[in-house]
């Protein structure tokens, strides 16, 4: 199953039979175990600003959404979150925001330098499409990784759902290559079930993950937001119904398993969007299909509700400590353990490295449903 070509991928993406799907998830999970071990890495997410100058047709943070009150965290608030990440035993902080032009390159660089000087954390940035010069300055300040999902490899659909900035917008696939050339670990990814997204384009997305040799791959369901053109139905890309990919959790598990098989050593999160569409077991099922990362929220509770990329987001009421305890509980319930250290690509941690007499307890996927 390792050498999957496009027809194979299409067949798996359209597969419906439960026994065959169980086989796929088991394969994704086995490849995960063999290549990145049983550690689940915790990346503390800090949503530093909800301002955005872009108009992505699916996202609640798009500039045209006037219904959403905006916030921008202060430097001290961000540093407090980083200190808390270290206290909670996380190895990484992810600083994420809309494309907020008020976040100056120097301000970001100064915060990255502080975190790298004062803590042992890896720093991931997810600040949208930026110039090579900014990427370089942040890399020189010590940033380790950059997340920039390309959302879909279908160029027509991509253009339809990403109106350009007035100054023009670079191609995200090109930016991912640029980030890699600057020495970042680069993370791409897609939403699953975007209106207008075909099975064929999803197979191409998987092949793009491999061709780009991504270090991190984020896959989550598209969740409609009423205050956006794609969520309200005002924008309906034309596609025959049989070709339209559903925004279902099953499609996301298939994508996680296939991404794991194609990119065995990548870091793959079980996303908050997945936990949003299945609150009881979405995260755990993602971890059982091939994922090895979770992203507990560190954003101060007063801001969380305002970072509304989609409605009813999971984990917006809990404190950072609650999130940490809840996720650790879920990880242990799978017979896995929280990773130590920064957990960059290529680290294999096994429970026996951490606790020499420990054995990992197998858990049946079916038991979680
Ligand atoms: N502005 C940065 C960017 O676009 O890369 C980072 C923040 S953006 C909110 C992070 C991710 O949220 C996007 O890459 C997209 O995949 C996801 N997202 C936005 N709207 C969504 C929706 N309606 N459903 C699911 N995911 C969504
Ligand atoms: Fe802004 Fe990112 Fe949302 Fe697009 S996806 S509107 S760039 S926050």
Coordinates of C-alpha atoms and ligand atoms in Angstrom, one line a residue:
X1 CA 0.0 0.0 0.0
X2 CA 3.0 2.4 0.3
X3 CA 3.4 3.1 -3.4
X4 CA 0.0 4.7 -4.0
X5 CA -0.6 6.2 -7.4
X6 CA -3.5 8.6 -8.4
X7 CA -6.0 5.8 -9.3
X8 CA -5.3 4.0 -6.0
X9 CA -5.8 7.2 -4.1
X10 CA -9.1 7.9 -5.9
X11 CA -10.3 4.4 -5.1
X12 CA -9.5 4.9 -1.4
X13 CA -11.1 8.3 -1.3
X14 CA -14.3 6.9 -2.7
X15 CA -14.2 3.7 -0.6
X16 CA -17.3 3.2 1.6
X17 CA -17.0 -0.3 2.9
X18 CA -16.4 -0.3 6.7
X19 CA -14.0 -3.3 6.6
X20 CA -11.8 -1.8 3.9
X21 CA -11.8 1.6 5.7
X22 CA -10.8 -0.1 9.0
X23 CA -7.9 -1.7 7.0
X24 CA -6.8 1.8 5.7
X25 CA -6.9 3.4 9.1
X26 CA -5.0 0.4 10.6
X27 CA -2.4 0.8 7.9
X28 CA -2.1 4.6 8.5
X29 CA -1.7 3.9 12.2
X30 CA 0.9 1.2 11.7
X31 CA 3.0 3.5 9.4
X32 CA 2.7 6.2 12.0
X33 CA 4.0 3.9 14.7
X34 CA 6.8 2.6 12.7
X35 CA 8.0 6.0 11.5
X36 CA 7.3 8.5 14.2
X37 CA 6.6 6.3 17.2
X38 CA 3.9 6.5 19.9
X39 CA 4.6 10.1 21.1
X40 CA 1.9 12.7 20.5
X41 CA 3.5 16.1 20.3
X42 CA 1.7 19.0 21.9
X43 CA 1.9 22.4 20.1
X44 CA 0.5 25.3 22.1
X45 CA -1.6 27.5 19.9
X46 CA -1.5 31.3 20.5
X47 CA -4.0 33.1 18.2
X48 CA -2.2 36.5 18.4
X49 CA -4.5 38.6 16.2
X50 CA -7.9 38.2 14.5
X51 CA -7.4 41.2 12.1
X52 CA -7.1 40.1 8.5
X53 CA -6.8 42.1 5.3
X54 CA -7.8 39.1 3.1
X55 CA -11.2 38.0 1.9
X56 CA -10.9 34.2 1.8
X57 CA -14.4 33.0 0.9
X58 CA -14.7 30.4 3.7
X59 CA -13.1 32.1 6.8
X60 CA -14.9 34.0 9.5
X61 CA -11.8 36.3 10.0
X62 CA -12.1 37.7 6.4
X63 CA -12.0 41.5 6.4
X64 CA -15.5 41.9 5.1
X65 CA -17.0 40.2 8.1
X66 CA -17.9 43.3 10.1
X67 CA -20.0 41.3 12.6
X68 CA -16.8 40.0 14.3
X69 CA -15.1 42.2 16.9
X70 CA -11.3 42.1 16.4
X71 CA -8.4 41.9 18.9
X72 CA -4.7 41.9 18.8
X73 CA -2.7 40.5 21.7
X74 CA 0.0 42.5 23.4
X75 CA 3.6 41.4 23.5
X76 CA 3.3 40.7 27.2
X77 CA 0.2 38.6 26.7
X78 CA 2.0 36.5 24.1
X79 CA 5.1 36.1 26.3
X80 CA 2.9 35.0 29.2
X81 CA 1.4 32.3 26.9
X82 CA 4.9 31.1 25.9
X83 CA 5.9 30.9 29.6
X84 CA 2.7 28.9 30.3
X85 CA 3.5 26.5 27.4
X86 CA 6.8 25.7 29.0
X87 CA 5.2 25.2 32.4
X88 CA 2.6 22.8 30.8
X89 CA 5.4 20.8 29.3
X90 CA 4.8 21.6 25.6
X91 CA 7.7 21.6 23.2
X92 CA 6.4 24.2 20.7
X93 CA 4.3 27.3 20.5
X94 CA 2.5 28.2 17.3
X95 CA 1.8 31.9 16.8
X96 CA -1.1 32.2 14.4
X97 CA -3.0 35.2 13.1
X98 CA -5.0 36.6 10.1
X99 CA -2.9 38.5 7.6
X100 CA -2.6 41.5 9.9
X101 CA -0.5 44.2 8.3
X102 CA -0.2 46.0 11.7
X103 CA 2.0 43.1 13.0
X104 CA 5.3 44.6 12.0
X105 CA 8.1 42.2 11.0
X106 CA 10.4 43.7 13.7
X107 CA 7.7 43.2 16.4
X108 CA 7.3 39.6 15.5
X109 CA 11.0 39.1 15.3
X110 CA 11.5 40.5 18.7
X111 CA 9.0 38.2 20.2
X112 CA 10.5 35.2 18.5
X113 CA 13.9 36.2 19.8
X114 CA 12.6 36.5 23.3
X115 CA 10.9 33.1 23.3
X116 CA 14.0 31.4 21.8
X117 CA 16.3 33.2 24.4
X118 CA 14.1 32.6 27.5
X119 CA 12.6 29.2 26.8
X120 CA 13.5 25.8 25.2
X121 CA 10.4 26.0 22.9
X122 CA 10.4 25.6 19.2
X123 CA 8.5 28.5 17.5
X124 CA 6.1 27.9 14.7
X125 CA 4.6 30.9 12.8
X126 CA 1.4 30.9 10.9
X127 CA 0.9 34.5 9.8
X128 CA -0.3 34.0 6.2
X129 CA 1.4 35.0 2.9
X130 CA 4.4 37.2 3.6
X131 CA 7.4 38.4 1.7
X132 CA 10.6 36.4 1.5
X133 CA 12.3 39.2 3.3
X134 CA 10.0 38.8 6.3
X135 CA 10.2 35.0 6.3
X136 CA 14.0 35.5 6.3
X137 CA 14.0 38.0 9.2
X138 CA 11.8 35.7 11.3
X139 CA 14.0 32.7 10.5
X140 CA 17.1 34.6 11.5
X141 CA 15.3 35.6 14.8
X142 CA 15.0 31.9 15.5
X143 CA 11.6 30.8 14.1
X144 CA 11.8 27.0 13.4
X145 CA 8.6 26.2 11.4
X146 CA 6.0 27.9 9.3
X147 CA 2.4 26.7 8.6
X148 CA 0.7 27.8 5.4
X149 CA -2.0 25.5 4.2
X150 CA -2.5 25.6 0.4
X151 CA -6.2 24.5 1.0
X152 CA -6.7 22.9 -2.5
X153 CA -4.3 22.2 -5.4
X154 CA -7.2 22.8 -7.8
X155 CA -6.0 26.2 -9.3
X156 CA -9.5 27.3 -10.5
X157 CA -11.1 26.6 -7.1
X158 CA -8.2 28.1 -5.3
X159 CA -8.5 31.4 -7.3
X160 CA -12.3 31.4 -6.7
X161 CA -12.1 31.2 -2.9
X162 CA -8.9 33.4 -2.5
X163 CA -9.5 36.9 -3.9
X164 CA -6.1 38.5 -4.4
X165 CA -4.7 41.4 -2.4
X166 CA -4.6 44.6 -4.4
X167 CA -0.9 44.2 -4.7
X168 CA -1.3 40.7 -6.0
X169 CA -0.9 37.4 -4.1
X170 CA 1.9 34.9 -4.3
X171 CA 1.2 31.2 -5.0
X172 CA 1.2 29.3 -1.7
X173 CA 2.9 26.2 -3.2
X174 CA 5.8 28.5 -4.3
X175 CA 5.9 30.1 -0.8
X176 CA 6.1 26.6 0.8
X177 CA 9.2 25.9 -1.4
X178 CA 10.6 29.3 -0.4
X179 CA 10.1 28.5 3.3
X180 CA 11.9 25.2 2.9
X181 CA 14.8 26.9 1.1
X182 CA 15.2 29.3 4.1
X183 CA 15.6 26.3 6.4
X184 CA 12.1 26.3 8.0
X185 CA 10.2 23.1 8.6
X186 CA 7.3 23.8 6.3
X187 CA 3.7 22.8 6.9
X188 CA 1.0 22.8 4.3
X189 CA -2.4 21.2 4.2
X190 CA -6.0 21.4 3.0
X191 CA -9.6 21.7 4.0
X192 CA -11.8 18.7 3.1
X193 CA -15.2 19.2 1.6
X194 CA -14.8 22.7 0.3
X195 CA -17.8 23.4 -2.0
X196 CA -16.5 22.7 -5.5
X197 CA -13.8 20.3 -4.4
X198 CA -13.6 17.1 -6.4
X199 CA -12.3 13.7 -5.4
X200 CA -9.7 14.1 -8.2
X201 CA -8.4 17.3 -6.8
X202 CA -8.1 15.7 -3.3
X203 CA -6.0 12.9 -4.8
X204 CA -3.8 15.7 -6.3
X205 CA -3.6 17.4 -2.9
X206 CA -2.1 14.1 -1.5
X207 CA 0.4 13.9 -4.3
X208 CA 1.3 17.5 -3.7
X209 CA 2.1 16.7 0.0
X210 CA 4.6 14.1 -1.2
X211 CA 6.0 16.2 -4.0
X212 CA 6.6 19.2 -1.7
X213 CA 8.1 16.8 1.0
X214 CA 6.2 18.7 3.6
X215 CA 7.4 18.5 7.2
X216 CA 3.9 19.1 8.6
X217 CA 0.5 18.4 7.0
X218 CA -2.7 19.9 8.5
X219 CA -6.0 18.3 7.3
X220 CA -9.4 19.4 8.6
X221 CA -13.0 19.5 7.5
X222 CA -14.4 22.6 5.9
X223 CA -16.9 24.0 8.4
X224 CA -19.5 26.5 6.9
X225 CA -19.5 29.9 8.5
X226 CA -22.7 31.8 7.9
X227 CA -21.0 35.2 7.6
X228 CA -18.9 34.1 4.6
X229 CA -19.8 33.6 0.9
X230 CA -19.0 29.9 0.9
X231 CA -20.7 29.2 4.2
X232 CA -23.9 31.1 3.4
X233 CA -24.2 29.6 0.0
X234 CA -23.9 33.0 -1.8
X235 CA -20.9 31.4 -3.6
X236 CA -21.6 28.0 -5.1
X237 CA -18.8 26.7 -7.3
X238 CA -20.4 24.5 -10.0
X239 CA -19.5 20.8 -9.7
X240 CA -21.5 17.6 -10.5
X241 CA -22.8 16.2 -7.2
X242 CA -21.1 12.8 -7.7
X243 CA -17.7 14.6 -7.8
X244 CA -18.3 16.8 -4.7
X245 CA -16.2 15.6 -1.7
X246 CA -18.3 15.6 1.5
X247 CA -17.0 17.6 4.5
X248 CA -17.4 14.5 6.6
X249 CA -15.2 13.2 9.4
X250 CA -14.7 9.9 7.5
X251 CA -13.2 11.8 4.6
X252 CA -10.8 13.5 7.0
X253 CA -9.7 10.2 8.5
X254 CA -9.1 8.8 5.0
X255 CA -7.0 11.8 4.1
X256 CA -5.0 11.5 7.3
X257 CA -4.3 7.8 6.7
X258 CA -3.3 8.4 3.1
X259 CA -1.1 11.4 3.9
X260 CA 0.6 9.3 6.6
X261 CA 1.2 6.4 4.1
X262 CA 2.6 8.8 1.4
X263 CA 4.6 10.9 3.9
X264 CA 5.6 8.5 6.7
X265 CA 7.8 10.9 8.7
X266 CA 5.7 14.1 8.5
X267 CA 4.1 15.6 11.6
X268 CA 0.4 15.3 11.2
X269 CA -2.1 17.0 13.6
X270 CA -5.4 15.7 14.6
X271 CA -7.1 19.1 14.2
X272 CA -9.4 21.2 16.3
X273 CA -11.8 21.3 13.3
X274 CA -12.0 17.5 13.5
X275 CA -12.7 17.8 17.2
X276 CA -15.4 20.3 16.4
X277 CA -17.4 18.0 14.1
X278 CA -17.0 15.1 16.4
X279 CA -16.6 16.4 20.0
X280 CA -16.4 13.0 21.7
X281 CA -13.9 11.1 19.6
X282 CA -12.8 13.1 16.5
X283 CA -9.4 13.9 17.9
X284 CA -8.7 10.4 19.1
X285 CA -9.9 8.8 15.8
X286 CA -7.6 11.2 13.9
X287 CA -4.7 10.0 16.1
X288 CA -5.7 6.4 15.4
X289 CA -5.7 6.9 11.6
X290 CA -2.1 8.2 11.4
X291 CA -1.9 11.6 13.2
X292 CA 0.8 12.3 15.9
X293 CA 0.3 15.9 16.9
X294 CA -2.4 17.9 18.8
X295 CA -2.6 21.6 19.2
X296 CA -4.0 22.7 22.7
X297 CA -5.2 26.2 22.8
X298 CA -3.2 28.7 24.8
X299 CA -5.0 31.9 23.7
X300 CA -6.4 33.8 26.7
X301 CA -10.0 32.8 27.2
X302 CA -11.3 36.4 26.7
X303 CA -10.0 36.3 23.1
X304 CA -10.8 32.7 22.0
X305 CA -14.4 33.2 21.0
X306 CA -13.3 36.1 18.8
X307 CA -11.0 34.0 16.8
X308 CA -14.0 32.6 15.0
X309 CA -12.7 31.1 11.8
X310 CA -15.8 28.8 11.9
X311 CA -18.7 28.5 14.4
X312 CA -18.9 26.3 17.5
X313 CA -15.2 25.8 17.6
X314 CA -14.2 23.1 20.1
X315 CA -12.2 24.1 23.2
X316 CA -13.1 27.8 23.5
X317 CA -14.4 27.8 27.1
X318 CA -11.7 25.7 28.7
X319 CA -8.6 27.2 30.3
X320 CA -5.1 26.3 29.0
X321 CA -4.7 24.0 32.0
X322 CA -8.1 22.3 31.2
X323 CA -7.0 21.8 27.6
X324 CA -3.7 20.3 28.6
X325 CA -5.3 17.8 31.0
X326 CA -8.0 16.8 28.6
X327 CA -5.6 16.2 25.7
X328 CA -3.2 14.3 27.9
X329 CA -6.1 12.1 29.1
X330 CA -7.1 11.4 25.5
X331 CA -3.5 10.5 24.5
X332 CA -3.1 8.1 27.5
X333 CA -6.5 6.5 26.7
X334 CA -5.0 5.4 23.4
X335 CA -2.0 3.8 25.0
X336 CA 0.2 6.6 23.7
X337 CA 2.2 9.3 25.5
X338 CA 2.9 13.1 25.3
X339 CA 6.1 13.8 23.4
X340 CA 9.1 15.3 25.2
X341 CA 11.1 18.1 23.7
X342 CA 10.4 20.0 20.5
X343 CA 9.3 17.1 18.4
X344 CA 10.6 18.2 15.0
X345 CA 10.3 16.0 12.0
X346 CA 12.3 12.8 12.1
X347 CA 12.2 12.4 15.9
X348 CA 11.1 8.9 16.9
X349 CA 10.2 8.7 20.5
X350 CA 8.9 5.5 22.0
X351 CA 7.4 5.0 25.4
X352 CA 10.2 2.6 26.3
X353 CA 12.7 5.5 25.7
X354 CA 10.8 7.5 28.2
X355 CA 9.7 4.8 30.7
X356 CA 11.9 1.7 30.1
X357 CA 9.3 -0.8 31.6
X358 CA 6.3 0.6 29.8
X359 CA 4.3 -1.2 27.2
X360 CA 1.9 0.5 24.9
X361 CA -1.7 -0.7 25.1
X362 CA -3.5 -1.3 21.8
X363 CA -6.9 0.3 21.5
X364 CA -9.5 -0.8 19.0
X365 CA -10.7 2.0 16.7
X366 CA -14.2 0.6 16.8
X367 CA -14.3 1.0 20.6
X368 CA -14.1 4.8 20.1
X369 CA -17.0 5.2 17.8
Ligands
LIG1 N1 -4.1 33.6 8.1 C1 -3.3 32.4 8.1 C2 -3.5 31.6 6.9 O1 -4.5 31.8 6.2 O2 -2.7 30.7 6.7 C3 -3.5 31.6 9.4 C4 -4.8 31.6 10.0 S1 -6.1 30.7 9.1 C5 -7.5 31.1 10.1 C6 -5.7 29.0 9.5 C7 -6.5 28.0 8.7 O3 -7.9 28.0 9.2 C8 -6.6 28.1 7.3 O4 -5.5 27.7 6.6 C9 -7.8 27.3 6.9 O5 -7.5 26.0 6.5 C10 -8.6 27.2 8.3 N2 -10.0 27.6 8.1 C11 -10.4 28.9 7.8 N3 -11.7 28.9 7.7 C12 -12.2 27.6 7.9 C13 -13.5 27.0 7.8 N4 -14.6 27.7 7.5 N5 -13.5 25.7 8.0 C14 -12.4 25.0 8.4 N6 -11.2 25.5 8.4 C15 -11.0 26.8 8.2
LIG2 FE1 -7.3 35.7 6.7 FE2 -6.1 33.3 6.9 FE3 -8.8 33.6 7.2 FE4 -7.7 33.9 4.8 S1 -7.8 32.0 6.1 S2 -9.3 35.3 5.8 S3 -5.8 34.8 5.3 S4 -7.2 34.4 8.5

